[in-house]
Each structure stands twice: as C-alpha cells, then as structure tokens.
Amino acid sequence: MPLHVPPAPAPALRSVLAALGSPTAVREARTPALRSAPGPLTPELPLPLHVLDGITPGGRTPRTRLAGWRFLISDPDRPVAAADTRLTPDGWAFSHFFEGPYIASTARALRQAELLTTHYQPRLLSVPELYMLTLWLHGDTTADGASGTPAPHDLLVPLAPAPPGICAHRPLRVSELLPVLTLRLAPAPLLGQPV
C-alpha cells in the first residue's frame, strides 16, 4: 500500500470515540446514516484537513493552514459518515459528524491512490472560495501531516462534486491544478476595460 496515513493526535481520536459512544451525540447529529447503521461504528483513516488560502494571480504561493482532522466513520461494510475535530485552547476536541457525497468520494479517491506505484501521505485540502475539496497526496511520507504546503509534484485529486470545469477523481499535479484555480478565482474584468 503506497499510502502512509499520518497518525492523528491521540486526543482527537479520543474525542471522536467519546462522541461515537455518546447516544446523545449520535442521536442529535444530522446524519441519519449514523443513527441507522446496522453494526458497530469505527473511526478510520484520520486525515489532516488543510485549507488553501491566498490563491492569487501572479504566481505567489498560496498558504495552507491546518483546520482539523477528519475521520471516516465506517460500519462493518463501508464509510457512512465522517467526524471532524478541531484544535481548541484546551486541545483537540470533537467538532461534528456529517455525511454527504464527499464521504464516498473520499473513500473512492483513497482506493484509487492505493493503486499508484508512488508512495504518498494522504491529506485533505479544502479550497473554500470554490467550495472544493481535494485529496492531497503529499510526496514526503515522513512529513508532519499537520504542516506544510503542497509541493509542485504533489497530486491533488478533486473530490465529487467538483466545481464546473474541474474533473472529479482525475489526479493532477499541484503545478497543473493551481493555475486553473488561480484563473477560476481571478476577478472578472470590468465592462469596457481592456482584457
């Protein structure tokens, strides 16, 4: 398996396990899949969730920041939901459960990545301005999963649903996808001004 999943902070995992063990947290979550799961639920594949900020024309390298850790929540057969954790002044804490198309899309992208011959460290990279989430396959498998920026040769796999004009589940090097994102986020020229 070419994926080297970074270890999540132990308090983040404990907070998700505590939430899964709390009938109140599961019952009040807006995730019907958690309430109707037939078997035991387990948190799997912790992925650091980074946010990409500062995408601007001009070639300046965008910034990334760690937003939290995401755990896929699986019943005995498949992932049915996810749990996010966030860093608080008191340490890592459970944030919320959720479900939706990104759960199956993340699982699919991870299965695709396992078939690659190159070793990668999987992470998630969010581009809020485009309502876009990608699986970030970082080439440095020994790196701290909580820090760093996408390297030009890292792969980004847009998850479905992807923004119009960006193909979901098609791995692209950062050096290929970043210019597309820059164009998508560039302000449109005002009417009557030369392009």
Backbone as CSV, one residue per row, in Angstrom:
resi,resn,N_x,N_y,N_z,CA_x,CA_y,CA_z,C_x,C_y,C_z
1,MET,0.852,-1.177,0.000,0.000,0.000,0.000,0.893,1.234,0.000
2,PRO,0.781,2.072,-1.034,1.655,3.239,-1.121,1.215,4.416,-0.262
3,LEU,0.116,4.313,0.484,-0.329,5.419,1.317,0.228,5.277,2.726
4,HIS,0.797,6.342,3.222,1.339,6.392,4.581,0.484,7.391,5.356
5,VAL,-0.568,6.887,6.011,-1.504,7.750,6.726,-0.822,8.273,7.982
6,PRO,-0.757,9.605,8.146,-0.105,10.153,9.334,-0.950,9.863,10.575
7,PRO,-0.318,9.679,11.722,-1.105,9.421,12.929,-1.816,10.694,13.389
8,ALA,-3.066,10.525,13.753,-3.825,11.658,14.282,-3.421,11.894,15.733
9,PRO,-3.575,13.111,16.205,-3.318,13.351,17.626,-4.236,12.463,18.469
10,ALA,-3.687,11.821,19.480,-4.471,10.900,20.330,-5.706,11.581,20.917
11,PRO,-5.629,12.841,21.393,-6.842,13.474,21.923,-7.941,13.644,20.870
12,ALA,-7.556,13.841,19.603,-8.560,13.966,18.538,-9.305,12.645,18.378
13,LEU,-8.565,11.537,18.347,-9.205,10.226,18.234,-10.082,9.945,19.449
14,ARG,-9.577,10.243,20.641,-10.377,10.002,21.858,-11.676,10.804,21.836
15,SER,-11.615,12.035,21.320,-12.829,12.858,21.279,-13.863,12.279,20.311
16,VAL,-13.403,11.713,19.188,-14.332,11.091,18.236,-14.912,9.808,18.833
17,LEU,-14.076,8.999,19.484,-14.573,7.776,20.123,-15.603,8.106,21.205
18,ALA,-15.341,9.169,21.977,-16.294,9.572,23.012,-17.616,10.009,22.382
19,ALA,-17.558,10.755,21.271,-18.785,11.190,20.600,-19.543,10.001,20.023
20,LEU,-18.825,9.029,19.450,-19.494,7.835,18.921,-20.136,7.018,20.037
21,GLY,-19.532,7.050,21.212,-20.070,6.310,22.351,-21.182,7.037,23.076
22,SER,-21.451,8.266,22.680,-22.492,9.059,23.324,-23.791,8.947,22.543
23,PRO,-24.807,8.290,23.113,-26.090,8.198,22.393,-26.656,9.575,22.051
24,THR,-26.415,10.556,22.904,-26.926,11.900,22.650,-26.250,12.503,21.430
25,ALA,-24.926,12.411,21.345,-24.202,12.996,20.207,-24.625,12.348,18.899
26,VAL,-24.762,11.032,18.896,-25.152,10.340,17.660,-26.610,10.635,17.319
27,ARG,-27.484,10.627,18.320,-28.909,10.862,18.073,-29.161,12.286,17.578
28,GLU,-28.414,13.259,18.114,-28.647,14.644,17.730,-27.880,15.065,16.473
29,ALA,-27.013,14.218,15.989,-26.270,14.540,14.767,-27.213,14.526,13.579
30,ARG,-26.944,15.402,12.632,-27.776,15.444,11.420,-27.262,14.445,10.403
31,THR,-27.039,13.246,10.850,-26.509,12.189,9.982,-27.354,10.928,10.176
32,PRO,-28.406,10.784,9.390,-29.254,9.597,9.520,-28.472,8.293,9.379
33,ALA,-27.396,8.303,8.601,-26.615,7.078,8.404,-26.013,6.589,9.724
34,LEU,-25.635,7.495,10.596,-25.095,7.079,11.894,-26.178,6.445,12.761
35,ARG,-27.358,7.029,12.731,-28.441,6.511,13.571,-28.961,5.169,13.078
36,SER,-28.821,4.901,11.786,-29.381,3.658,11.237,-28.319,2.612,10.888
37,ALA,-27.070,2.848,11.254,-26.003,1.885,10.926,-26.289,0.552,11.615
38,PRO,-26.141,-0.570,10.883,-26.506,-1.876,11.431,-25.511,-2.440,12.450
39,GLY,-24.301,-1.994,12.402,-23.294,-2.597,13.280,-22.484,-1.565,14.009
40,PRO,-21.394,-1.993,14.595,-20.561,-1.040,15.323,-19.920,-0.039,14.365
41,LEU,-19.776,1.178,14.855,-19.175,2.249,14.074,-17.747,2.473,14.549
42,THR,-16.826,2.599,13.604,-15.431,2.814,13.972,-14.850,3.979,13.176
43,PRO,-14.055,4.821,13.850,-13.358,5.891,13.128,-12.125,5.308,12.441
44,GLU,-11.956,5.636,11.178,-10.841,5.105,10.384,-10.208,6.226,9.570
45,LEU,-9.027,5.943,9.055,-8.324,6.826,8.130,-8.351,8.289,8.550
46,PRO,-7.710,8.625,9.659,-7.650,10.032,10.039,-6.828,10.817,9.022
47,LEU,-7.400,11.880,8.528,-6.700,12.705,7.541,-6.637,14.141,8.032
48,PRO,-5.444,14.746,8.016,-5.375,16.155,8.359,-6.109,16.963,7.290
49,LEU,-6.904,17.912,7.740,-7.691,18.752,6.843,-7.057,20.138,6.806
50,HIS,-6.514,20.482,5.654,-5.867,21.774,5.453,-6.765,22.661,4.599
51,VAL,-6.625,23.956,4.785,-7.358,24.939,3.991,-6.344,25.718,3.167
52,LEU,-6.638,25.883,1.878,-5.776,26.634,0.971,-6.285,28.067,0.893
53,ASP,-5.453,29.004,1.323,-5.801,30.430,1.326,-4.828,31.194,0.435
54,GLY,-5.275,32.324,-0.038,-4.373,33.235,-0.740,-4.046,32.839,-2.158
55,ILE,-5.001,32.245,-2.865,-4.776,31.944,-4.282,-4.986,33.241,-5.052
56,THR,-3.913,33.742,-5.643,-3.993,34.995,-6.395,-3.201,34.867,-7.679
57,PRO,-3.594,35.642,-8.711,-2.784,35.661,-9.927,-1.406,36.236,-9.595
58,GLY,-0.418,35.860,-10.364,0.911,36.409,-10.165,1.909,35.399,-9.649
59,GLY,1.484,34.157,-9.466,2.432,33.119,-9.120,2.835,33.042,-7.658
60,ARG,2.247,33.899,-6.792,2.584,33.819,-5.381,2.061,32.496,-4.821
61,THR,2.880,31.832,-4.017,2.487,30.544,-3.467,1.382,30.740,-2.432
62,PRO,0.253,30.021,-2.597,-0.813,30.146,-1.608,-0.378,29.561,-0.260
63,ARG,-1.072,29.948,0.777,-0.799,29.449,2.120,-1.759,28.310,2.448
64,THR,-1.292,27.408,3.301,-2.181,26.385,3.841,-2.152,26.498,5.352
65,ARG,-3.263,26.119,5.950,-3.331,26.066,7.410,-4.133,24.831,7.797
66,LEU,-3.729,24.224,8.900,-4.438,23.048,9.397,-5.747,23.501,10.030
67,ALA,-6.864,22.936,9.555,-8.178,23.275,10.094,-8.664,22.221,11.079
68,GLY,-8.142,20.998,10.995,-8.585,19.933,11.882,-8.175,18.580,11.347
69,TRP,-8.726,17.551,11.951,-8.524,16.169,11.492,-9.893,15.594,11.198
70,ARG,-9.995,14.888,10.088,-11.253,14.245,9.681,-11.071,12.734,9.740
71,PHE,-12.031,12.073,10.349,-12.057,10.618,10.446,-13.248,10.107,9.653
72,LEU,-13.032,9.123,8.786,-14.163,8.445,8.152,-14.760,7.509,9.192
73,ILE,-16.080,7.508,9.316,-16.779,6.643,10.258,-17.400,5.507,9.449
74,SER,-16.975,4.285,9.768,-17.411,3.126,8.981,-18.263,2.182,9.809
75,ASP,-19.276,1.613,9.141,-19.970,0.475,9.720,-19.180,-0.745,9.253
76,PRO,-19.614,-1.960,9.502,-18.799,-3.105,9.079,-18.545,-3.198,7.570
77,ASP,-19.348,-2.505,6.757,-19.218,-2.647,5.300,-18.514,-1.494,4.591
78,ARG,-18.754,-0.258,5.049,-18.263,0.888,4.281,-18.324,2.160,5.127
79,PRO,-17.647,3.223,4.648,-17.780,4.514,5.341,-19.195,5.056,5.170
80,VAL,-19.781,5.526,6.255,-21.146,6.047,6.207,-21.226,7.517,6.607
81,ALA,-20.197,8.018,7.247,-20.199,9.407,7.720,-18.755,9.814,7.976
82,ALA,-18.592,11.010,8.493,-17.272,11.490,8.890,-17.422,12.282,10.172
83,ALA,-16.312,12.404,10.880,-16.267,13.212,12.095,-15.094,14.167,11.972
84,ASP,-15.346,15.428,12.255,-14.287,16.427,12.252,-13.920,16.780,13.686
85,THR,-12.634,17.035,13.880,-12.148,17.544,15.152,-11.469,18.881,14.869
86,ARG,-11.332,19.675,15.915,-10.678,20.975,15.754,-9.834,21.251,16.984
87,LEU,-8.866,22.103,16.802,-7.989,22.471,17.902,-8.616,23.624,18.675
88,THR,-8.751,23.445,19.971,-9.300,24.471,20.854,-8.201,24.887,21.829
89,PRO,-8.418,25.915,22.608,-7.409,26.287,23.614,-7.113,25.148,24.602
90,ASP,-8.057,24.216,24.756,-7.864,23.082,25.659,-7.335,21.839,24.955
91,GLY,-7.035,21.932,23.669,-6.534,20.781,22.917,-7.527,20.353,21.843
92,TRP,-7.325,19.169,21.305,-8.170,18.653,20.232,-9.521,18.241,20.784
93,ALA,-10.595,18.645,20.067,-11.950,18.336,20.505,-12.809,17.933,19.310
94,PHE,-13.778,17.063,19.569,-14.758,16.686,18.558,-15.518,17.929,18.121
95,SER,-15.745,18.078,16.813,-16.490,19.216,16.284,-17.898,18.798,15.863
96,HIS,-17.990,17.873,14.883,-19.304,17.453,14.398,-19.190,16.210,13.530
97,PHE,-20.335,15.527,13.389,-20.492,14.438,12.428,-21.157,15.015,11.180
98,PHE,-20.899,14.412,10.033,-21.620,14.796,8.825,-21.587,13.648,7.830
99,GLU,-22.439,13.747,6.835,-22.443,12.785,5.736,-22.689,13.558,4.460
100,GLY,-22.703,12.868,3.361,-22.914,13.528,2.075,-21.990,12.940,1.026
101,PRO,-21.949,13.549,-0.152,-21.212,12.965,-1.268,-19.703,12.892,-1.050
102,TYR,-19.139,13.760,-0.209,-17.694,13.732,-0.015,-17.219,12.470,0.718
103,ILE,-18.097,11.799,1.428,-17.697,10.581,2.147,-17.327,9.493,1.135
104,ALA,-18.259,9.170,0.239,-17.999,8.142,-0.775,-16.883,8.584,-1.717
105,SER,-16.842,9.871,-2.042,-15.816,10.369,-2.943,-14.425,10.266,-2.316
106,THR,-14.315,10.547,-1.021,-13.029,10.406,-0.328,-12.591,8.952,-0.328
107,ALA,-13.514,8.046,-0.002,-13.183,6.614,0.009,-12.739,6.156,-1.381
108,ARG,-13.426,6.618,-2.416,-13.053,6.240,-3.790,-11.654,6.769,-4.136
109,ALA,-11.381,8.025,-3.803,-10.073,8.613,-4.107,-8.955,7.894,-3.353
110,LEU,-9.217,7.491,-2.121,-8.209,6.737,-1.362,-7.948,5.377,-2.003
111,ARG,-9.005,4.715,-2.470,-8.817,3.420,-3.165,-8.001,3.617,-4.441
112,GLN,-8.277,4.690,-5.185,-7.503,4.992,-6.396,-6.037,5.213,-6.041
113,ALA,-5.790,5.959,-4.973,-4.420,6.297,-4.579,-3.642,5.062,-4.152
114,GLU,-4.330,4.089,-3.574,-3.653,2.852,-3.160,-3.115,2.063,-4.349
115,LEU,-3.648,2.312,-5.531,-3.209,1.601,-6.730,-1.992,2.253,-7.394
116,LEU,-1.631,3.441,-6.943,-0.473,4.124,-7.521,0.812,3.435,-7.088
117,THR,1.843,3.591,-7.874,3.117,2.958,-7.527,3.988,3.838,-6.648
118,THR,3.716,5.135,-6.636,4.477,6.066,-5.798,3.865,6.108,-4.404
119,HIS,4.711,6.265,-3.399,4.238,6.365,-2.018,3.845,7.802,-1.717
120,TYR,2.706,7.959,-1.043,2.194,9.286,-0.700,1.675,9.302,0.724
121,GLN,1.605,10.517,1.279,0.934,10.754,2.551,-0.390,11.433,2.221
122,PRO,-1.539,10.797,2.510,-2.818,11.414,2.163,-3.227,12.491,3.165
123,ARG,-3.769,13.555,2.626,-4.309,14.671,3.402,-5.528,15.173,2.651
124,LEU,-6.297,16.011,3.283,-7.394,16.685,2.595,-7.038,18.163,2.462
125,LEU,-7.406,18.744,1.337,-7.147,20.157,1.090,-8.444,20.808,0.621
126,SER,-8.898,21.765,1.380,-10.129,22.484,1.067,-9.794,23.816,0.404
127,VAL,-10.567,24.161,-0.621,-10.455,25.464,-1.285,-11.816,26.134,-1.105
128,PRO,-11.999,26.841,0.019,-13.334,27.368,0.330,-13.910,28.294,-0.729
129,GLU,-13.063,29.098,-1.384,-13.586,30.044,-2.381,-14.271,29.337,-3.548
130,LEU,-13.919,28.092,-3.791,-14.530,27.338,-4.892,-15.459,26.227,-4.396
131,TYR,-15.676,26.162,-3.078,-16.456,25.059,-2.499,-15.903,23.728,-2.995
132,MET,-14.587,23.579,-2.877,-13.888,22.430,-3.442,-13.089,21.715,-2.362
133,LEU,-13.117,20.393,-2.424,-12.320,19.569,-1.525,-11.516,18.600,-2.380
134,THR,-10.232,18.443,-2.042,-9.378,17.527,-2.780,-8.682,16.577,-1.823
135,LEU,-8.341,15.418,-2.329,-7.419,14.537,-1.632,-6.037,14.996,-2.053
136,TRP,-5.218,15.395,-1.095,-3.874,15.892,-1.339,-2.919,14.751,-1.062
137,LEU,-2.238,14.292,-2.094,-1.266,13.208,-1.957,0.125,13.839,-1.899
138,HIS,0.626,13.943,-0.681,1.902,14.619,-0.413,3.046,13.635,-0.620
139,GLY,4.060,14.057,-1.348,5.170,13.173,-1.697,6.110,12.847,-0.556
140,ASP,6.163,13.671,0.489,7.042,13.409,1.625,6.269,12.607,2.664
141,THR,6.448,11.299,2.650,5.674,10.414,3.529,6.097,10.497,4.986
142,THR,7.238,11.142,5.266,7.696,11.261,6.654,7.360,12.626,7.252
143,ALA,6.728,13.491,6.486,6.418,14.846,6.949,5.369,14.814,8.054
144,ASP,5.375,15.871,8.846,4.334,16.066,9.840,3.053,16.396,9.079
145,GLY,2.032,15.577,9.222,0.786,15.776,8.486,0.061,17.058,8.815
146,ALA,0.437,17.697,9.927,-0.240,18.910,10.361,0.363,20.177,9.771
147,SER,1.423,20.058,9.003,2.058,21.272,8.481,2.494,21.056,7.039
148,GLY,2.942,22.134,6.431,3.460,22.058,5.070,2.522,22.683,4.059
149,THR,3.048,22.848,2.873,2.276,23.358,1.746,2.398,22.375,0.597
150,PRO,1.448,22.395,-0.325,1.538,21.475,-1.460,2.775,21.765,-2.309
151,ALA,3.552,20.728,-2.559,4.729,20.837,-3.418,4.282,20.710,-4.879
152,PRO,5.021,21.284,-5.825,4.607,21.244,-7.232,4.341,19.837,-7.762
153,HIS,5.052,18.819,-7.234,4.864,17.457,-7.754,3.889,16.623,-6.930
154,ASP,3.326,17.198,-5.858,2.268,16.503,-5.127,1.061,16.364,-6.045
155,LEU,0.218,15.380,-5.759,-1.008,15.195,-6.530,-2.203,15.724,-5.758
156,LEU,-3.135,16.329,-6.477,-4.420,16.732,-5.926,-5.497,15.994,-6.705
157,VAL,-6.391,15.340,-5.973,-7.490,14.604,-6.594,-8.787,15.312,-6.199
158,PRO,-9.384,16.104,-7.103,-10.636,16.780,-6.770,-11.725,15.760,-6.432
159,LEU,-12.411,15.995,-5.327,-13.480,15.096,-4.915,-14.798,15.559,-5.506
160,ALA,-15.710,14.609,-5.714,-17.025,14.921,-6.264,-17.956,15.338,-5.129
161,PRO,-18.727,16.374,-5.342,-18.853,17.158,-6.554,-17.750,18.205,-6.669
162,ALA,-17.154,18.257,-7.836,-16.100,19.234,-8.123,-16.736,20.454,-8.789
163,PRO,-16.082,21.596,-8.705,-16.621,22.792,-9.378,-16.697,22.570,-10.889
164,PRO,-17.583,23.290,-11.563,-17.677,23.160,-13.018,-16.321,23.394,-13.672
165,GLY,-16.014,22.542,-14.652,-14.764,22.671,-15.392,-13.589,21.953,-14.762
166,ILE,-13.782,21.358,-13.590,-12.722,20.588,-12.933,-13.230,19.159,-12.799
167,CYS,-12.484,18.231,-13.327,-12.910,16.829,-13.375,-12.637,16.145,-12.023
168,ALA,-13.703,15.630,-11.423,-13.556,14.902,-10.161,-12.798,13.600,-10.402
169,HIS,-11.991,13.224,-9.439,-11.241,11.968,-9.404,-10.159,11.858,-10.470
170,ARG,-9.808,12.967,-11.087,-8.686,12.974,-12.034,-7.480,13.589,-11.325
171,PRO,-6.500,12.765,-10.947,-5.338,13.307,-10.234,-4.551,14.277,-11.116
172,LEU,-4.201,15.422,-10.514,-3.396,16.423,-11.198,-2.274,16.863,-10.266
173,ARG,-1.134,17.153,-10.843,-0.046,17.711,-10.045,-0.453,19.115,-9.594
174,VAL,0.052,19.517,-8.450,-0.234,20.857,-7.934,0.135,21.892,-8.990
175,SER,1.254,21.673,-9.669,1.707,22.619,-10.692,0.731,22.710,-11.869
176,GLU,-0.134,21.706,-12.058,-1.135,21.733,-13.126,-2.459,22.335,-12.644
177,LEU,-2.858,21.979,-11.424,-4.171,22.418,-10.945,-4.159,23.836,-10.385
178,LEU,-3.083,24.246,-9.764,-3.037,25.575,-9.153,-3.279,26.704,-10.160
179,PRO,-2.696,26.657,-11.374,-3.014,27.717,-12.348,-4.498,27.741,-12.726
180,VAL,-5.135,26.575,-12.773,-6.571,26.523,-13.082,-7.358,27.195,-11.960
181,LEU,-6.991,26.897,-10.712,-7.675,27.516,-9.577,-7.455,29.026,-9.572
182,THR,-6.245,29.448,-9.920,-5.933,30.880,-9.972,-6.829,31.583,-10.986
183,LEU,-6.989,30.962,-12.155,-7.858,31.554,-13.178,-9.306,31.602,-12.720
184,ARG,-9.739,30.551,-12.051,-11.136,30.477,-11.585,-11.429,31.548,-10.544
185,LEU,-10.410,31.919,-9.758,-10.610,32.875,-8.674,-10.238,34.302,-9.036
186,ALA,-9.674,34.509,-10.234,-9.300,35.865,-10.655,-10.562,36.682,-10.868
187,PRO,-10.570,37.945,-10.449,-11.756,38.770,-10.670,-11.985,38.994,-12.160
188,ALA,-13.241,39.025,-12.534,-13.593,39.256,-13.935,-13.283,40.708,-14.285
189,PRO,-12.816,40.964,-15.524,-12.550,42.348,-15.931,-13.857,43.138,-15.975
190,LEU,-13.772,44.394,-15.622,-14.944,45.252,-15.669,-15.308,45.536,-17.117
191,LEU,-16.581,45.757,-17.357,-17.046,46.064,-18.710,-16.378,47.345,-19.207
192,GLY,-15.950,47.326,-20.429,-15.334,48.498,-21.037,-13.846,48.624,-20.777
193,GLN,-13.262,47.721,-19.966,-11.825,47.757,-19.734,-11.151,46.739,-20.613
194,PRO,-9.948,47.057,-21.105,-9.245,46.091,-21.962,-8.869,44.861,-21.144
195,VAL,-8.875,43.726,-21.812,-8.547,42.465,-21.158,-7.077,42.213,-21.173
